[in-house]
mmCIF file of C-alpha atoms and ligand atoms in Angstrom:
data_model
loop_
_atom_site.group_PDB
_atom_site.id
_atom_site.type_symbol
_atom_site.label_atom_id
_atom_site.label_comp_id
_atom_site.label_asym_id
_atom_site.label_seq_id
_atom_site.Cartn_x
_atom_site.Cartn_y
_atom_site.Cartn_z
ATOM 1 C CA MET A 1 -50.934 7.016 -51.788
ATOM 2 C CA ARG A 2 -49.390 4.467 -54.134
ATOM 3 C CA TYR A 3 -46.456 3.292 -52.037
ATOM 4 C CA ILE A 4 -44.278 0.201 -51.929
ATOM 5 C CA GLY A 5 -45.215 -1.655 -48.759
ATOM 6 C CA ASN A 6 -48.375 0.396 -48.042
ATOM 7 C CA LYS A 7 -50.358 -1.669 -45.519
ATOM 8 C CA THR A 8 -53.767 -0.043 -45.994
ATOM 9 C CA ARG A 9 -55.232 -3.251 -47.399
ATOM 10 C CA LEU A 10 -53.755 -5.330 -44.577
ATOM 11 C CA LEU A 11 -55.024 -3.295 -41.640
ATOM 12 C CA GLU A 12 -57.783 -5.738 -40.786
ATOM 13 C CA PHE A 13 -55.291 -8.606 -40.729
ATOM 14 C CA ILE A 14 -52.856 -6.646 -38.526
ATOM 15 C CA ILE A 15 -55.497 -5.476 -36.039
ATOM 16 C CA GLY A 16 -57.025 -8.985 -35.983
ATOM 17 C CA VAL A 17 -53.675 -10.500 -35.008
ATOM 18 C CA LEU A 18 -53.151 -7.866 -32.299
ATOM 19 C CA ARG A 19 -56.563 -8.766 -30.845
ATOM 20 C CA ARG A 20 -55.854 -12.493 -30.948
ATOM 21 C CA ARG A 21 -52.683 -11.842 -28.969
ATOM 22 C CA GLY A 22 -54.471 -9.627 -26.451
ATOM 23 C CA ILE A 23 -52.597 -6.463 -27.442
ATOM 24 C CA ASP A 24 -55.248 -3.807 -27.141
ATOM 25 C CA GLY A 25 -53.778 -0.514 -26.042
ATOM 26 C CA GLY A 26 -50.832 1.303 -24.494
ATOM 27 C CA THR A 27 -47.847 2.879 -26.198
ATOM 28 C CA ALA A 28 -46.940 1.861 -29.745
ATOM 29 C CA VAL A 29 -43.946 2.718 -31.937
ATOM 30 C CA ASP A 30 -43.983 2.446 -35.755
ATOM 31 C CA PRO A 31 -40.417 3.401 -36.801
ATOM 32 C CA PHE A 32 -40.888 2.656 -40.560
ATOM 33 C CA THR A 33 -44.184 4.470 -40.876
ATOM 34 C CA GLY A 34 -44.228 5.317 -44.642
ATOM 35 C CA THR A 35 -47.781 6.457 -45.434
ATOM 36 C CA ALA A 36 -48.598 6.175 -41.689
ATOM 37 C CA SER A 37 -51.449 3.802 -42.513
ATOM 38 C CA VAL A 38 -50.724 1.443 -39.598
ATOM 39 C CA ALA A 39 -49.815 4.190 -37.138
ATOM 40 C CA ARG A 40 -53.094 5.984 -37.897
ATOM 41 C CA GLU A 41 -55.076 2.783 -37.414
ATOM 42 C CA LEU A 42 -53.299 2.104 -34.111
ATOM 43 C CA LYS A 43 -54.233 5.606 -32.989
ATOM 44 C CA ARG A 44 -57.834 4.915 -34.012
ATOM 45 C CA GLN A 45 -57.700 1.753 -31.884
ATOM 46 C CA GLY A 46 -56.694 3.824 -28.854
ATOM 47 C CA PHE A 47 -52.922 3.385 -28.783
ATOM 48 C CA GLN A 48 -50.639 6.300 -27.979
ATOM 49 C CA VAL A 49 -48.490 6.175 -31.091
ATOM 50 C CA LEU A 50 -45.057 7.383 -32.131
ATOM 51 C CA ALA A 51 -44.723 7.316 -35.944
ATOM 52 C CA ALA A 52 -41.270 7.786 -37.475
ATOM 53 C CA ASP A 53 -39.446 7.345 -40.759
ATOM 54 C CA ILE A 54 -36.267 8.504 -42.436
ATOM 55 C CA MET A 55 -38.112 10.339 -45.247
ATOM 56 C CA GLU A 56 -39.559 13.842 -44.920
ATOM 57 C CA TYR A 57 -42.832 13.027 -46.750
ATOM 58 C CA ALA A 58 -43.393 10.147 -44.316
ATOM 59 C CA TYR A 59 -42.801 12.555 -41.447
ATOM 60 C CA VAL A 60 -45.442 14.828 -43.013
ATOM 61 C CA PHE A 61 -47.916 11.905 -43.106
ATOM 62 C CA GLY A 62 -47.085 10.976 -39.516
ATOM 63 C CA ARG A 63 -47.442 14.575 -38.411
ATOM 64 C CA ALA A 64 -50.776 14.935 -40.264
ATOM 65 C CA TYR A 65 -52.438 11.575 -39.713
ATOM 66 C CA VAL A 66 -51.062 10.603 -36.314
ATOM 67 C CA ALA A 67 -49.827 13.610 -34.354
ATOM 68 C CA ALA A 68 -52.278 16.297 -35.494
ATOM 69 C CA GLY A 69 -55.384 17.220 -33.538
ATOM 70 C CA ARG A 70 -57.766 20.051 -34.382
ATOM 71 C CA PRO A 71 -55.913 22.462 -36.731
ATOM 72 C CA ARG A 72 -55.933 26.209 -36.125
ATOM 73 C CA LEU A 73 -57.146 27.968 -39.275
ATOM 74 C CA SER A 74 -58.604 31.149 -37.802
ATOM 75 C CA GLY A 75 -55.890 33.328 -39.393
ATOM 76 C CA LEU A 76 -57.407 32.525 -42.786
ATOM 77 C CA ALA A 77 -60.745 34.271 -42.226
ATOM 78 C CA SER A 78 -59.833 37.159 -44.553
ATOM 79 C CA ALA A 79 -58.583 34.821 -47.324
ATOM 80 C CA VAL A 80 -61.115 31.988 -47.068
ATOM 81 C CA GLY A 81 -64.172 33.273 -45.198
ATOM 82 C CA PRO A 82 -65.355 33.579 -41.564
ATOM 83 C CA ASP A 83 -64.469 30.755 -39.193
ATOM 84 C CA PRO A 84 -63.077 28.445 -41.895
ATOM 85 C CA ASP A 85 -62.792 24.699 -41.372
ATOM 86 C CA LEU A 86 -60.442 22.292 -43.175
ATOM 87 C CA ASP A 87 -63.018 21.638 -45.908
ATOM 88 C CA ASP A 88 -63.302 25.367 -46.671
ATOM 89 C CA VAL A 89 -59.536 25.734 -46.854
ATOM 90 C CA VAL A 90 -59.119 22.710 -49.152
ATOM 91 C CA ARG A 91 -61.865 24.079 -51.415
ATOM 92 C CA HIS A 92 -60.105 27.457 -51.517
ATOM 93 C CA LEU A 93 -56.773 25.837 -52.452
ATOM 94 C CA ASN A 94 -58.441 23.788 -55.198
ATOM 95 C CA HIS A 95 -59.736 26.978 -56.817
ATOM 96 C CA LEU A 96 -56.444 28.875 -56.894
ATOM 97 C CA PRO A 97 -55.098 29.484 -60.405
ATOM 98 C CA GLY A 98 -51.793 27.750 -61.074
ATOM 99 C CA GLU A 99 -48.659 29.893 -61.057
ATOM 100 C CA PRO A 100 -45.633 28.092 -62.607
ATOM 101 C CA GLY A 101 -42.756 27.580 -60.162
ATOM 102 C CA PHE A 102 -40.198 24.935 -59.195
ATOM 103 C CA ILE A 103 -42.235 21.800 -60.017
ATOM 104 C CA HIS A 104 -43.370 23.253 -63.334
ATOM 105 C CA ARG A 105 -39.792 24.212 -64.196
ATOM 106 C CA HIS A 106 -38.236 20.822 -63.386
ATOM 107 C CA PHE A 107 -40.896 18.188 -63.915
ATOM 108 C CA THR A 108 -42.888 19.181 -67.005
ATOM 109 C CA PRO A 109 -41.940 19.386 -70.677
ATOM 110 C CA ASP A 110 -42.789 23.130 -70.596
ATOM 111 C CA GLY A 111 -40.198 23.990 -67.935
ATOM 112 C CA ASP A 112 -36.692 24.899 -69.161
ATOM 113 C CA VAL A 113 -35.021 22.150 -67.090
ATOM 114 C CA GLY A 114 -37.825 19.613 -67.615
ATOM 115 C CA ALA A 115 -37.669 20.173 -71.383
ATOM 116 C CA ARG A 116 -33.937 19.431 -71.437
ATOM 117 C CA TYR A 117 -34.631 15.921 -70.115
ATOM 118 C CA GLY A 118 -38.071 15.468 -71.681
ATOM 119 C CA ARG A 119 -39.572 15.046 -68.196
ATOM 120 C CA MET A 120 -43.297 14.352 -68.202
ATOM 121 C CA TYR A 121 -44.061 13.813 -64.522
ATOM 122 C CA PHE A 122 -46.964 16.278 -64.443
ATOM 123 C CA THR A 123 -48.928 18.208 -67.019
ATOM 124 C CA PRO A 124 -47.848 21.878 -67.008
ATOM 125 C CA ASP A 125 -51.257 22.863 -65.636
ATOM 126 C CA ASN A 126 -51.130 20.442 -62.690
ATOM 127 C CA ALA A 127 -47.495 21.306 -61.931
ATOM 128 C CA ALA A 128 -48.385 25.010 -61.752
ATOM 129 C CA ARG A 129 -51.233 24.161 -59.363
ATOM 130 C CA ILE A 130 -48.877 22.131 -57.160
ATOM 131 C CA ASP A 131 -46.479 25.111 -57.128
ATOM 132 C CA THR A 132 -49.227 27.518 -56.110
ATOM 133 C CA VAL A 133 -50.687 25.344 -53.362
ATOM 134 C CA ARG A 134 -47.241 24.553 -51.933
ATOM 135 C CA ALA A 135 -46.234 28.226 -51.918
ATOM 136 C CA THR A 136 -49.569 29.302 -50.414
ATOM 137 C CA ILE A 137 -49.518 26.947 -47.457
ATOM 138 C CA GLN A 138 -45.865 27.794 -46.814
ATOM 139 C CA ARG A 139 -46.695 31.512 -46.751
ATOM 140 C CA TRP A 140 -49.677 30.976 -44.435
ATOM 141 C CA HIS A 141 -47.483 28.982 -42.072
ATOM 142 C CA ASP A 142 -44.563 31.441 -42.167
ATOM 143 C CA ASP A 143 -46.973 34.306 -41.444
ATOM 144 C CA GLY A 144 -48.461 32.441 -38.464
ATOM 145 C CA ARG A 145 -51.916 32.302 -40.043
ATOM 146 C CA ILE A 146 -52.118 28.506 -39.635
ATOM 147 C CA ASP A 147 -50.513 26.301 -36.986
ATOM 148 C CA ASP A 148 -48.202 23.295 -37.480
ATOM 149 C CA ASP A 149 -51.094 20.813 -37.495
ATOM 150 C CA ALA A 150 -52.883 22.700 -40.269
ATOM 151 C CA PHE A 151 -49.676 23.088 -42.272
ATOM 152 C CA HIS A 152 -48.911 19.357 -42.185
ATOM 153 C CA LEU A 153 -52.515 18.309 -42.878
ATOM 154 C CA LEU A 154 -52.602 20.519 -45.987
ATOM 155 C CA LEU A 155 -49.135 19.438 -47.088
ATOM 156 C CA ALA A 156 -50.096 15.754 -46.740
ATOM 157 C CA ALA A 157 -53.229 16.425 -48.789
ATOM 158 C CA LEU A 158 -51.084 18.059 -51.496
ATOM 159 C CA ILE A 159 -48.544 15.192 -51.646
ATOM 160 C CA GLU A 160 -51.395 12.685 -52.015
ATOM 161 C CA ALA A 161 -53.184 14.815 -54.623
ATOM 162 C CA ALA A 162 -49.962 15.185 -56.635
ATOM 163 C CA ASP A 163 -49.449 11.413 -56.514
ATOM 164 C CA ARG A 164 -52.915 10.841 -57.994
ATOM 165 C CA VAL A 165 -52.042 12.953 -61.070
ATOM 166 C CA ALA A 166 -48.389 11.901 -61.423
ATOM 167 C CA ASN A 167 -47.634 10.485 -64.863
ATOM 168 C CA THR A 168 -45.913 7.418 -63.446
ATOM 169 C CA THR A 169 -46.694 3.775 -62.984
ATOM 170 C CA GLY A 170 -46.627 4.140 -59.211
ATOM 171 C CA VAL A 171 -43.029 5.072 -58.378
ATOM 172 C CA TYR A 172 -41.105 8.156 -59.488
ATOM 173 C CA ALA A 173 -38.002 6.328 -60.735
ATOM 174 C CA SER A 174 -39.328 6.962 -64.239
ATOM 175 C CA PHE A 175 -42.180 8.754 -65.972
ATOM 176 C CA VAL A 176 -44.424 7.529 -68.770
ATOM 177 C CA LYS A 177 -43.652 8.953 -72.213
ATOM 178 C CA THR A 178 -47.306 9.649 -73.082
ATOM 179 C CA TRP A 179 -49.899 11.257 -70.796
ATOM 180 C CA GLN A 180 -51.808 8.667 -68.759
ATOM 181 C CA PRO A 181 -55.545 9.271 -68.046
ATOM 182 C CA ASN A 182 -54.863 9.975 -64.346
ATOM 183 C CA ALA A 183 -52.262 12.633 -65.249
ATOM 184 C CA LEU A 184 -54.793 14.490 -67.404
ATOM 185 C CA ARG A 185 -57.212 14.945 -64.489
ATOM 186 C CA THR A 186 -57.040 18.244 -62.646
ATOM 187 C CA LEU A 187 -55.167 18.268 -59.337
ATOM 188 C CA ARG A 188 -57.682 18.029 -56.492
ATOM 189 C CA LEU A 189 -56.814 18.003 -52.808
ATOM 190 C CA GLU A 190 -59.101 15.993 -50.555
ATOM 191 C CA THR A 191 -59.815 16.934 -46.968
ATOM 192 C CA PRO A 192 -57.810 14.660 -44.691
ATOM 193 C CA GLU A 193 -59.669 12.794 -41.979
ATOM 194 C CA ILE A 194 -58.473 13.753 -38.514
ATOM 195 C CA VAL A 195 -58.245 10.940 -36.005
ATOM 196 C CA HIS A 196 -58.511 12.296 -32.488
ATOM 197 C CA GLY A 197 -56.380 10.924 -29.678
ATOM 198 C CA ASN A 198 -53.859 12.058 -27.134
ATOM 199 C CA GLY A 199 -50.112 12.179 -26.910
ATOM 200 C CA CYS A 200 -49.307 10.872 -30.395
ATOM 201 C CA GLU A 201 -46.121 12.035 -32.050
ATOM 202 C CA ALA A 202 -44.200 11.948 -35.326
ATOM 203 C CA ARG A 203 -40.469 12.181 -35.950
ATOM 204 C CA ARG A 204 -38.098 12.074 -38.866
ATOM 205 C CA THR A 205 -35.234 9.834 -37.836
ATOM 206 C CA ASP A 206 -33.360 6.621 -38.469
ATOM 207 C CA ALA A 207 -35.155 3.689 -36.827
ATOM 208 C CA LEU A 208 -32.212 2.425 -34.823
ATOM 209 C CA GLU A 209 -31.267 5.878 -33.544
ATOM 210 C CA LEU A 210 -34.836 6.413 -32.393
ATOM 211 C CA LEU A 211 -35.161 3.073 -30.634
ATOM 212 C CA ARG A 212 -31.839 3.471 -28.842
ATOM 213 C CA GLU A 213 -33.171 6.497 -26.978
ATOM 214 C CA LEU A 214 -36.774 5.433 -26.233
ATOM 215 C CA ARG A 215 -37.926 4.412 -22.787
ATOM 216 C CA PRO A 216 -39.792 1.064 -22.455
ATOM 217 C CA PHE A 217 -43.051 0.904 -24.408
ATOM 218 C CA ASP A 218 -45.735 -1.687 -25.145
ATOM 219 C CA LEU A 219 -45.878 -2.441 -28.861
ATOM 220 C CA LEU A 220 -43.151 -2.274 -31.489
ATOM 221 C CA TYR A 221 -44.656 -2.554 -34.961
ATOM 222 C CA LEU A 222 -41.943 -3.107 -37.569
ATOM 223 C CA ASP A 223 -42.456 -2.754 -41.295
ATOM 224 C CA PRO A 224 -38.969 -2.300 -42.756
ATOM 225 C CA PRO A 225 -38.220 -2.237 -46.499
ATOM 226 C CA TYR A 226 -38.242 -5.815 -47.725
ATOM 227 C CA ASN A 227 -36.338 -5.537 -50.979
ATOM 228 C CA THR A 228 -33.320 -3.730 -52.389
ATOM 229 C CA ARG A 229 -35.293 -0.863 -53.905
ATOM 230 C CA GLN A 230 -34.358 2.389 -52.177
ATOM 231 C CA TYR A 231 -37.118 4.797 -51.209
ATOM 232 C CA PRO A 232 -35.221 8.106 -51.765
ATOM 233 C CA GLY A 233 -34.794 7.367 -55.481
ATOM 234 C CA TYR A 234 -38.313 5.990 -55.914
ATOM 235 C CA TYR A 235 -40.156 8.833 -54.179
ATOM 236 C CA HIS A 236 -37.945 11.877 -54.798
ATOM 237 C CA ILE A 237 -40.822 14.082 -55.986
ATOM 238 C CA PRO A 238 -43.029 13.579 -52.896
ATOM 239 C CA GLU A 239 -39.833 14.291 -50.933
ATOM 240 C CA ILE A 240 -39.213 17.550 -52.813
ATOM 241 C CA ILE A 241 -42.823 18.658 -52.260
ATOM 242 C CA ALA A 242 -42.494 17.807 -48.556
ATOM 243 C CA VAL A 243 -39.171 19.592 -48.060
ATOM 244 C CA GLY A 244 -40.123 22.563 -50.264
ATOM 245 C CA TRP A 245 -37.764 24.665 -52.345
ATOM 246 C CA PHE A 246 -37.695 27.945 -50.546
ATOM 247 C CA ASP A 247 -34.058 28.250 -49.444
ATOM 248 C CA GLY A 248 -32.690 28.832 -52.918
ATOM 249 C CA GLY A 249 -34.166 25.623 -54.371
ATOM 250 C CA HIS A 250 -32.316 22.367 -54.995
ATOM 251 C CA ARG A 251 -29.729 21.430 -57.572
ATOM 252 C CA LEU A 252 -31.427 18.392 -59.118
ATOM 253 C CA ARG A 253 -29.552 15.840 -61.164
ATOM 254 C CA GLY A 254 -30.029 13.101 -63.714
ATOM 255 C CA LYS A 255 -32.831 12.251 -66.053
ATOM 256 C CA THR A 256 -35.431 12.017 -63.296
ATOM 257 C CA GLY A 257 -34.337 15.082 -61.283
ATOM 258 C CA LEU A 258 -32.992 13.486 -58.103
ATOM 259 C CA MET A 259 -31.931 15.556 -55.125
ATOM 260 C CA PRO A 260 -28.165 15.413 -54.390
ATOM 261 C CA ASP A 261 -28.349 12.706 -51.713
ATOM 262 C CA ASP A 262 -31.144 10.614 -53.227
ATOM 263 C CA ASP A 263 -28.842 7.695 -53.793
ATOM 264 C CA ARG A 264 -28.348 7.303 -50.037
ATOM 265 C CA ARG A 265 -29.070 3.696 -49.210
ATOM 266 C CA SER A 266 -30.764 2.265 -46.175
ATOM 267 C CA ASP A 267 -29.135 -0.778 -44.554
ATOM 268 C CA TRP A 268 -32.618 -2.283 -44.495
ATOM 269 C CA SER A 269 -32.600 -2.473 -48.293
ATOM 270 C CA ARG A 270 -29.128 -3.982 -48.568
ATOM 271 C CA GLN A 271 -28.557 -7.658 -48.835
ATOM 272 C CA GLY A 272 -25.993 -8.578 -46.201
ATOM 273 C CA ARG A 273 -26.605 -5.472 -44.045
ATOM 274 C CA CYS A 274 -30.304 -5.898 -43.303
ATOM 275 C CA GLU A 275 -29.894 -8.977 -41.115
ATOM 276 C CA GLU A 276 -27.434 -7.221 -38.837
ATOM 277 C CA ALA A 277 -29.628 -4.085 -38.677
ATOM 278 C CA PHE A 278 -32.656 -6.214 -37.788
ATOM 279 C CA GLU A 279 -30.878 -8.088 -35.017
ATOM 280 C CA GLU A 280 -29.446 -4.901 -33.511
ATOM 281 C CA LEU A 281 -32.836 -3.185 -33.554
ATOM 282 C CA VAL A 282 -34.684 -6.077 -31.913
ATOM 283 C CA ALA A 283 -31.993 -6.342 -29.238
ATOM 284 C CA THR A 284 -31.871 -2.581 -28.569
ATOM 285 C CA ALA A 285 -35.517 -1.538 -28.431
ATOM 286 C CA ARG A 286 -37.369 -1.905 -25.130
ATOM 287 C CA TRP A 287 -40.646 -3.424 -26.323
ATOM 288 C CA THR A 288 -43.068 -5.765 -24.593
ATOM 289 C CA HIS A 289 -44.814 -7.008 -27.753
ATOM 290 C CA LEU A 290 -43.150 -7.090 -31.154
ATOM 291 C CA VAL A 291 -45.131 -7.443 -34.373
ATOM 292 C CA MET A 292 -43.310 -7.355 -37.685
ATOM 293 C CA SER A 293 -44.804 -7.249 -41.168
ATOM 294 C CA TYR A 294 -42.652 -8.922 -43.731
ATOM 295 C CA ASN A 295 -43.207 -9.996 -47.259
ATOM 296 C CA GLY A 296 -42.737 -13.643 -48.242
ATOM 297 C CA GLU A 297 -40.099 -12.550 -50.780
ATOM 298 C CA GLY A 298 -38.181 -10.280 -48.388
ATOM 299 C CA ILE A 299 -34.384 -10.161 -48.247
ATOM 300 C CA ILE A 300 -34.144 -11.190 -44.572
ATOM 301 C CA PRO A 301 -34.509 -14.982 -44.606
ATOM 302 C CA GLU A 302 -37.366 -16.426 -42.574
ATOM 303 C CA PRO A 303 -35.072 -18.609 -40.391
ATOM 304 C CA THR A 304 -33.132 -15.476 -39.378
ATOM 305 C CA ILE A 305 -36.310 -13.652 -38.363
ATOM 306 C CA ARG A 306 -37.418 -16.613 -36.314
ATOM 307 C CA ARG A 307 -34.043 -17.114 -34.614
ATOM 308 C CA VAL A 308 -33.685 -13.439 -33.668
ATOM 309 C CA LEU A 309 -37.219 -13.140 -32.314
ATOM 310 C CA GLU A 310 -36.985 -16.388 -30.341
ATOM 311 C CA GLU A 311 -33.654 -15.311 -28.883
ATOM 312 C CA HIS A 312 -34.999 -11.951 -27.711
ATOM 313 C CA GLY A 313 -38.543 -12.962 -26.807
ATOM 314 C CA ARG A 314 -40.125 -15.054 -24.061
ATOM 315 C CA LYS A 315 -40.118 -18.792 -24.680
ATOM 316 C CA GLY A 316 -43.235 -20.118 -26.392
ATOM 317 C CA THR A 317 -44.570 -16.714 -27.493
ATOM 318 C CA TYR A 318 -43.213 -16.660 -31.053
ATOM 319 C CA LYS A 319 -45.744 -17.174 -33.823
ATOM 320 C CA ARG A 320 -45.967 -16.366 -37.519
ATOM 321 C CA TYR A 321 -49.333 -15.424 -39.049
ATOM 322 C CA ARG A 322 -49.932 -15.532 -42.780
ATOM 323 C CA GLN A 323 -52.189 -13.669 -45.171
ATOM 324 C CA PRO A 324 -52.336 -14.047 -48.968
ATOM 325 C CA TYR A 325 -51.896 -10.661 -50.584
ATOM 326 C CA LYS A 326 -52.146 -9.324 -54.100
ATOM 327 C CA ARG A 327 -48.703 -7.941 -54.794
ATOM 328 C CA TYR A 328 -47.945 -4.269 -55.273
ATOM 329 C CA ARG A 329 -46.792 -4.001 -58.818
ATOM 330 C CA SER A 330 -45.854 -1.046 -60.967
ATOM 331 C CA ASP A 331 -45.598 -1.368 -64.724
ATOM 332 C CA SER A 332 -41.929 -0.503 -64.598
ATOM 333 C CA ASP A 333 -41.380 -3.691 -62.591
ATOM 334 C CA GLY A 334 -42.579 -5.701 -65.539
ATOM 335 C CA GLU A 335 -39.613 -4.745 -67.701
ATOM 336 C CA ASN A 336 -37.009 -5.997 -65.281
ATOM 337 C CA ARG A 337 -38.548 -8.563 -63.036
ATOM 338 C CA THR A 338 -40.173 -11.897 -63.445
ATOM 339 C CA TYR A 339 -42.991 -13.024 -61.240
ATOM 340 C CA SER A 340 -44.382 -16.412 -60.509
ATOM 341 C CA GLY A 341 -47.849 -14.936 -60.005
ATOM 342 C CA ASP A 342 -49.716 -12.012 -58.561
ATOM 343 C CA ARG A 343 -50.213 -13.563 -55.120
ATOM 344 C CA VAL A 344 -47.571 -13.274 -52.459
ATOM 345 C CA HIS A 345 -47.873 -13.932 -48.776
ATOM 346 C CA GLU A 346 -47.640 -11.194 -46.231
ATOM 347 C CA TYR A 347 -46.519 -12.409 -42.820
ATOM 348 C CA LEU A 348 -46.784 -11.067 -39.323
ATOM 349 C CA TYR A 349 -44.041 -12.303 -37.029
ATOM 350 C CA CYS A 350 -44.941 -11.861 -33.401
ATOM 351 C CA VAL A 351 -43.199 -12.367 -30.100
ATOM 352 C CA ASP A 352 -43.630 -11.102 -26.530
ATOM 353 C CA ARG A 353 -41.244 -10.469 -23.698
HETATM 354 C C1 SAM B 1 -42.345 -1.053 -46.166
HETATM 355 S S1 SAM B 1 -42.263 0.690 -45.995
HETATM 356 C C2 SAM B 1 -43.404 1.024 -44.701
HETATM 357 C C3 SAM B 1 -44.805 1.090 -45.200
HETATM 358 C C4 SAM B 1 -45.828 1.550 -44.184
HETATM 359 N N1 SAM B 1 -46.086 0.592 -43.149
HETATM 360 C C5 SAM B 1 -47.126 1.910 -44.885
HETATM 361 O O1 SAM B 1 -48.156 1.282 -44.639
HETATM 362 O O2 SAM B 1 -47.087 2.829 -45.710
HETATM 363 C C6 SAM B 1 -40.694 0.921 -45.263
HETATM 364 C C7 SAM B 1 -40.365 2.339 -44.802
HETATM 365 O O3 SAM B 1 -39.102 2.331 -44.145
HETATM 366 C C8 SAM B 1 -38.478 3.587 -44.332
HETATM 367 N N2 SAM B 1 -37.043 3.438 -44.003
HETATM 368 C C9 SAM B 1 -36.041 2.870 -44.734
HETATM 369 N N3 SAM B 1 -34.893 2.875 -44.032
HETATM 370 C C10 SAM B 1 -35.167 3.436 -42.832
HETATM 371 C C11 SAM B 1 -34.390 3.702 -41.669
HETATM 372 N N4 SAM B 1 -33.083 3.381 -41.608
HETATM 373 N N5 SAM B 1 -34.997 4.278 -40.604
HETATM 374 C C12 SAM B 1 -36.310 4.629 -40.661
HETATM 375 N N6 SAM B 1 -37.099 4.408 -41.742
HETATM 376 C C13 SAM B 1 -36.543 3.808 -42.806
HETATM 377 C C14 SAM B 1 -38.784 3.929 -45.766
HETATM 378 O O4 SAM B 1 -38.679 5.315 -45.986
HETATM 379 C C15 SAM B 1 -40.224 3.391 -45.910
HETATM 380 O O5 SAM B 1 -41.165 4.401 -45.690
#
């Protein structure tokens, strides 16, 4: 998924650094998991992983891509066909006719609320498909026809499919005023790949709260927000799809249709607060190896990162690794921000205890 800070293209760099430092298995915690790209790769490499994040959609990704094993789909035989696998179920969902519901109503120009604000997040056809798929998997889950693993795998596939046809430039803080080519394609879920492994887990929680309660573990992989942009306001639609709208819906507000608490702000995205949060987290968590991704333009200054890690790590084990990286950029950035170029450096700060 298009996501600020998504590390998919840096996985090789991250795993390479872990190898160079001799970190090759054990328990790993990724408390800012986002799309779960790193947590999933760590699972693939044989770690027993705990993936967590404050956002519900990130919990869905963690649950689907890290915690899930073989999904139980046998309750769908009458709807989908005998002994269905995940591919069969995804194909079935892709063929369902769209039935307009919450997303259609709020996020398309054809919905009564969407029309009031001129919202063009999805074409009416795609929005109706999102509504149908979301309602169908919820019903299957509520009726006990699929288990939790299946529910989260299908929900993750829907959130990613919706993102591919969203009429945005990458974040949901605004929509484009004409239909983009990607938005005109028909919504298509893809079958998620299941990575097998044991004892992996996902949670939705604040990073510091989680790390306060965890017993000692081997690897702490940190990838906190690195700028002042707040995820709840930038990804409110994936969040709504993840949470669902089945307990009476949500009272959305503003031009973009934010949920009531979408202006909640993480300390990690606040200048002045992030340094304190970082220091407290490093001091509190009981890690043996710490590896932190941080962008060269991040709001925690490099000398602070170094000081904190050296203070809490074993002498002589601190090292910073560097990788040039083509920056994540959405068109909406261009209006407000100036860049010195498209290349930034992504760093891995490492220390051991
Ligand atoms: C840079 S992104 C992580 C990207 C991720 N590694 C990936 O590859 O997709 C930072 C993440 O931190 C999460 N976050 C922000 N504040 C948080 C907090 N207090 N506790 C836990 N997660 C938080 C955001 O929701 C976001 O997903």
